[in-house]
mmCIF file of C-alpha atoms in Angstrom:
data_model
loop_
_atom_site.group_PDB
_atom_site.id
_atom_site.type_symbol
_atom_site.label_atom_id
_atom_site.label_comp_id
_atom_site.label_asym_id
_atom_site.label_seq_id
_atom_site.Cartn_x
_atom_site.Cartn_y
_atom_site.Cartn_z
ATOM 1 C CA MET A 30 -128.384 1.350 -61.861
ATOM 2 C CA ASN A 31 -128.294 3.441 -58.692
ATOM 3 C CA LEU A 32 -125.719 2.218 -56.139
ATOM 4 C CA GLU A 33 -125.500 3.258 -52.504
ATOM 5 C CA HIS A 34 -122.505 5.363 -51.565
ATOM 6 C CA ASP A 35 -121.333 3.394 -48.518
ATOM 7 C CA LEU A 36 -118.107 1.592 -47.615
ATOM 8 C CA THR A 37 -119.412 -1.893 -48.402
ATOM 9 C CA THR A 38 -120.361 -0.908 -51.920
ATOM 10 C CA GLY A 39 -117.090 0.996 -52.207
ATOM 11 C CA PHE A 40 -115.035 -2.099 -51.377
ATOM 12 C CA THR A 41 -117.099 -4.207 -53.770
ATOM 13 C CA LEU A 42 -116.526 -1.714 -56.569
ATOM 14 C CA ALA A 43 -112.832 -1.432 -55.667
ATOM 15 C CA TRP A 44 -112.483 -5.193 -56.047
ATOM 16 C CA LYS A 45 -114.146 -4.988 -59.478
ATOM 17 C CA GLU A 46 -111.896 -2.068 -60.475
ATOM 18 C CA GLN A 47 -108.556 -3.648 -59.594
ATOM 19 C CA ARG A 48 -107.064 -2.542 -62.901
ATOM 20 C CA LEU A 49 -107.791 1.065 -62.001
ATOM 21 C CA ILE A 50 -106.033 0.689 -58.639
ATOM 22 C CA PHE A 51 -103.009 -1.092 -60.104
ATOM 23 C CA GLY A 52 -102.863 1.478 -62.905
ATOM 24 C CA ALA A 53 -102.865 4.331 -60.377
ATOM 25 C CA LEU A 54 -99.991 2.681 -58.491
ATOM 26 C CA LYS A 55 -98.103 2.266 -61.743
ATOM 27 C CA ARG A 56 -98.705 5.944 -62.592
ATOM 28 C CA ALA A 57 -97.264 6.836 -59.184
ATOM 29 C CA GLY A 58 -94.154 4.796 -60.016
ATOM 30 C CA VAL A 59 -94.788 1.865 -57.680
ATOM 31 C CA TYR A 60 -94.000 -1.600 -59.018
ATOM 32 C CA ARG A 61 -94.165 -5.098 -57.562
ATOM 33 C CA SER A 62 -90.471 -4.976 -56.685
ATOM 34 C CA ASN A 63 -91.105 -2.114 -54.216
ATOM 35 C CA TYR A 64 -91.078 -3.381 -50.629
ATOM 36 C CA LEU A 65 -94.157 -1.238 -49.872
ATOM 37 C CA TYR A 66 -96.160 -2.613 -52.803
ATOM 38 C CA GLU A 67 -98.645 -4.729 -50.822
ATOM 39 C CA ASP A 68 -99.263 -1.930 -48.316
ATOM 40 C CA LEU A 69 -99.838 0.565 -51.112
ATOM 41 C CA VAL A 70 -102.264 -1.781 -52.878
ATOM 42 C CA GLN A 71 -104.274 -1.991 -49.651
ATOM 43 C CA GLU A 72 -104.162 1.790 -49.345
ATOM 44 C CA GLY A 73 -105.480 1.951 -52.917
ATOM 45 C CA TYR A 74 -108.480 -0.209 -52.006
ATOM 46 C CA LEU A 75 -109.120 1.865 -48.886
ATOM 47 C CA THR A 76 -108.849 5.125 -50.796
ATOM 48 C CA TYR A 77 -111.263 3.836 -53.442
ATOM 49 C CA ALA A 78 -113.847 2.737 -50.870
ATOM 50 C CA LEU A 79 -113.569 5.902 -48.769
ATOM 51 C CA THR A 80 -113.784 8.105 -51.833
ATOM 52 C CA TRP A 81 -116.869 6.213 -53.012
ATOM 53 C CA SER A 82 -118.568 6.633 -49.638
ATOM 54 C CA ASN A 83 -117.791 10.370 -49.515
ATOM 55 C CA SER A 84 -118.575 11.160 -53.143
ATOM 56 C CA HIS A 85 -121.751 11.485 -55.167
ATOM 57 C CA LEU A 86 -120.060 10.998 -58.521
ATOM 58 C CA THR A 87 -120.874 7.917 -60.571
ATOM 59 C CA GLY A 88 -119.506 5.930 -63.473
ATOM 60 C CA GLU A 89 -116.662 7.222 -65.605
ATOM 61 C CA GLU A 90 -116.581 10.583 -63.859
ATOM 62 C CA PHE A 91 -115.921 8.838 -60.525
ATOM 63 C CA ASN A 92 -113.258 6.557 -62.029
ATOM 64 C CA HIS A 93 -111.238 9.531 -63.305
ATOM 65 C CA TYR A 94 -111.532 11.256 -59.937
ATOM 66 C CA VAL A 95 -110.615 8.216 -57.807
ATOM 67 C CA PHE A 96 -107.705 7.311 -60.112
ATOM 68 C CA GLN A 97 -106.101 10.693 -59.467
ATOM 69 C CA ARG A 98 -106.982 10.483 -55.790
ATOM 70 C CA ILE A 99 -105.172 7.114 -55.458
ATOM 71 C CA VAL A 100 -102.134 8.501 -57.297
ATOM 72 C CA TRP A 101 -101.975 11.486 -54.938
ATOM 73 C CA ARG A 102 -102.432 9.344 -51.830
ATOM 74 C CA THR A 103 -99.710 6.945 -52.997
ATOM 75 C CA LEU A 104 -97.293 9.788 -53.690
ATOM 76 C CA ASP A 105 -98.024 11.252 -50.255
ATOM 77 C CA LEU A 106 -97.307 7.907 -48.578
ATOM 78 C CA LEU A 107 -94.074 7.467 -50.548
ATOM 79 C CA ARG A 108 -92.988 11.000 -49.651
ATOM 80 C CA HIS A 109 -93.739 10.325 -45.994
ATOM 81 C CA GLU A 110 -91.773 7.060 -46.059
ATOM 82 C CA ARG A 111 -88.777 8.750 -47.694
ATOM 83 C CA TYR A 112 -88.847 11.541 -45.090
ATOM 84 C CA ARG A 113 -89.089 8.996 -42.271
ATOM 85 C CA GLN A 114 -86.093 7.085 -43.613
ATOM 86 C CA GLU A 115 -84.012 10.234 -44.042
ATOM 87 C CA HIS A 116 -84.822 11.516 -40.557
ATOM 88 C CA SER A 117 -84.713 8.247 -38.693
ATOM 89 C CA ASP A 118 -83.260 8.473 -35.236
ATOM 90 C CA VAL A 119 -81.767 4.995 -35.295
ATOM 91 C CA ASP A 120 -78.346 6.386 -34.381
ATOM 92 C CA GLU A 121 -79.787 7.718 -31.140
ATOM 93 C CA LEU A 122 -80.407 4.234 -29.823
ATOM 94 C CA MET A 123 -77.574 2.302 -31.465
ATOM 95 C CA ILE A 124 -75.654 0.319 -28.912
ATOM 96 C CA SER A 125 -72.159 1.790 -28.699
ATOM 97 C CA ASP A 126 -68.980 -0.200 -29.203
ATOM 98 C CA GLU A 127 -68.043 0.354 -25.563
ATOM 99 C CA GLN A 128 -71.310 -1.219 -24.447
ATOM 100 C CA VAL A 129 -70.936 -4.146 -26.853
ATOM 101 C CA GLY A 130 -67.448 -4.790 -25.494
ATOM 102 C CA GLU A 131 -68.593 -4.726 -21.865
ATOM 103 C CA PRO A 132 -69.202 -8.314 -20.736
ATOM 104 C CA LEU A 133 -71.228 -7.111 -17.779
ATOM 105 C CA PHE A 134 -73.600 -5.208 -20.071
ATOM 106 C CA TRP A 135 -74.445 -8.379 -21.977
ATOM 107 C CA ASP A 136 -74.256 -10.814 -19.099
ATOM 108 C CA VAL A 137 -76.452 -8.920 -16.708
ATOM 109 C CA GLN A 138 -78.619 -6.250 -18.272
ATOM 110 C CA VAL A 139 -79.422 -7.684 -21.691
ATOM 111 C CA GLN A 140 -79.724 -11.259 -20.448
ATOM 112 C CA GLU A 141 -82.326 -10.089 -17.936
ATOM 113 C CA LEU A 142 -84.233 -8.317 -20.683
ATOM 114 C CA LEU A 143 -84.134 -11.076 -23.339
ATOM 115 C CA PRO A 144 -86.843 -13.309 -21.794
ATOM 116 C CA GLN A 145 -89.176 -10.304 -21.742
ATOM 117 C CA LEU A 146 -88.695 -9.627 -25.469
ATOM 118 C CA THR A 147 -90.830 -11.138 -28.205
ATOM 119 C CA ALA A 148 -89.172 -13.006 -31.068
ATOM 120 C CA VAL A 149 -89.622 -10.007 -33.365
ATOM 121 C CA GLU A 150 -88.104 -7.647 -30.775
ATOM 122 C CA GLN A 151 -85.107 -9.963 -30.429
ATOM 123 C CA GLN A 152 -84.651 -9.970 -34.213
ATOM 124 C CA ILE A 153 -84.764 -6.167 -34.267
ATOM 125 C CA LEU A 154 -82.274 -5.985 -31.402
ATOM 126 C CA PHE A 155 -79.730 -8.343 -32.936
ATOM 127 C CA LYS A 156 -80.201 -7.822 -36.675
ATOM 128 C CA HIS A 157 -81.166 -4.138 -36.847
ATOM 129 C CA LEU A 158 -79.616 -2.407 -33.848
ATOM 130 C CA LEU A 159 -76.445 -4.481 -33.568
ATOM 131 C CA GLN A 160 -75.773 -5.663 -37.125
ATOM 132 C CA GLU A 161 -77.328 -2.511 -38.664
ATOM 133 C CA GLN A 162 -79.493 -4.436 -41.136
ATOM 134 C CA LYS A 163 -82.199 -2.273 -42.721
ATOM 135 C CA LEU A 164 -85.722 -2.706 -41.428
ATOM 136 C CA SER A 165 -87.038 -3.190 -44.957
ATOM 137 C CA LEU A 166 -84.803 -6.239 -45.468
ATOM 138 C CA LEU A 167 -85.649 -7.571 -42.040
ATOM 139 C CA ALA A 168 -89.352 -7.150 -42.823
ATOM 140 C CA ILE A 169 -88.980 -9.249 -45.968
ATOM 141 C CA ASN A 170 -87.089 -11.947 -44.060
ATOM 142 C CA LEU A 171 -89.675 -12.049 -41.268
ATOM 143 C CA GLY A 172 -92.661 -11.787 -43.607
ATOM 144 C CA VAL A 173 -94.091 -8.663 -41.962
ATOM 145 C CA THR A 174 -94.511 -5.069 -43.062
ATOM 146 C CA PRO A 175 -91.872 -2.407 -42.395
ATOM 147 C CA ARG A 176 -94.582 -0.338 -40.701
ATOM 148 C CA TYR A 177 -95.107 -3.137 -38.168
ATOM 149 C CA LEU A 178 -91.360 -3.387 -37.514
ATOM 150 C CA ARG A 179 -91.138 0.368 -36.912
ATOM 151 C CA LYS A 180 -93.898 0.040 -34.327
ATOM 152 C CA VAL A 181 -92.146 -2.875 -32.612
ATOM 153 C CA ARG A 182 -88.816 -1.022 -32.755
ATOM 154 C CA THR A 183 -90.401 1.918 -30.921
ATOM 155 C CA GLN A 184 -91.662 -0.441 -28.227
ATOM 156 C CA LEU A 185 -88.211 -2.034 -27.986
ATOM 157 C CA ARG A 186 -86.603 1.397 -27.625
ATOM 158 C CA GLU A 187 -88.792 2.105 -24.632
ATOM 159 C CA LYS A 188 -87.646 -1.145 -23.024
ATOM 160 C CA LEU A 189 -83.960 -0.433 -23.797
ATOM 161 C CA ARG A 190 -83.833 3.219 -22.731
ATOM 162 C CA PRO A 191 -83.326 2.492 -19.001
ATOM 163 C CA LEU A 192 -80.566 -0.042 -19.798
ATOM 164 C CA LEU A 193 -78.661 2.368 -22.006
ATOM 165 C CA GLY A 194 -78.987 5.254 -19.571
ATOM 166 C CA ARG A 195 -80.943 7.470 -21.996
ATOM 167 C CA GLU A 196 -84.114 8.094 -20.059
#
């Protein structure tokens, strides 16, 4: 049976080879309890499909190759996430105790900004920046991915920079 090496066929085969993808994640040390698990499963499917579309291997030879490829990709993503967490610049934009204690800061500047913020941005402002709750926990509570919250946090930082005098 000769299959086309395109993305559609790659995704179809990835769906049929779920055990291979889950096994590669397990080999990389990722379990269901990991907060990135769902994202990494999706990355596994994407890696499988992209590898299929870019490869001319077939059958068992391809399965061995893509298994290792998924393991490597997963380890790279985990390494990147660990680096990002270790080098996070959250402290740069933390609201200082002096600012929290200033009634004018809250009454005027933040109150003007609050209606412009989305619900997720407000959660990040109050739970993450003020109460210092980790984004991973906040992501679980809100039912979104940590990657999405990092993106929203960056947008929130841009809105807060003029208020905090750090332009």
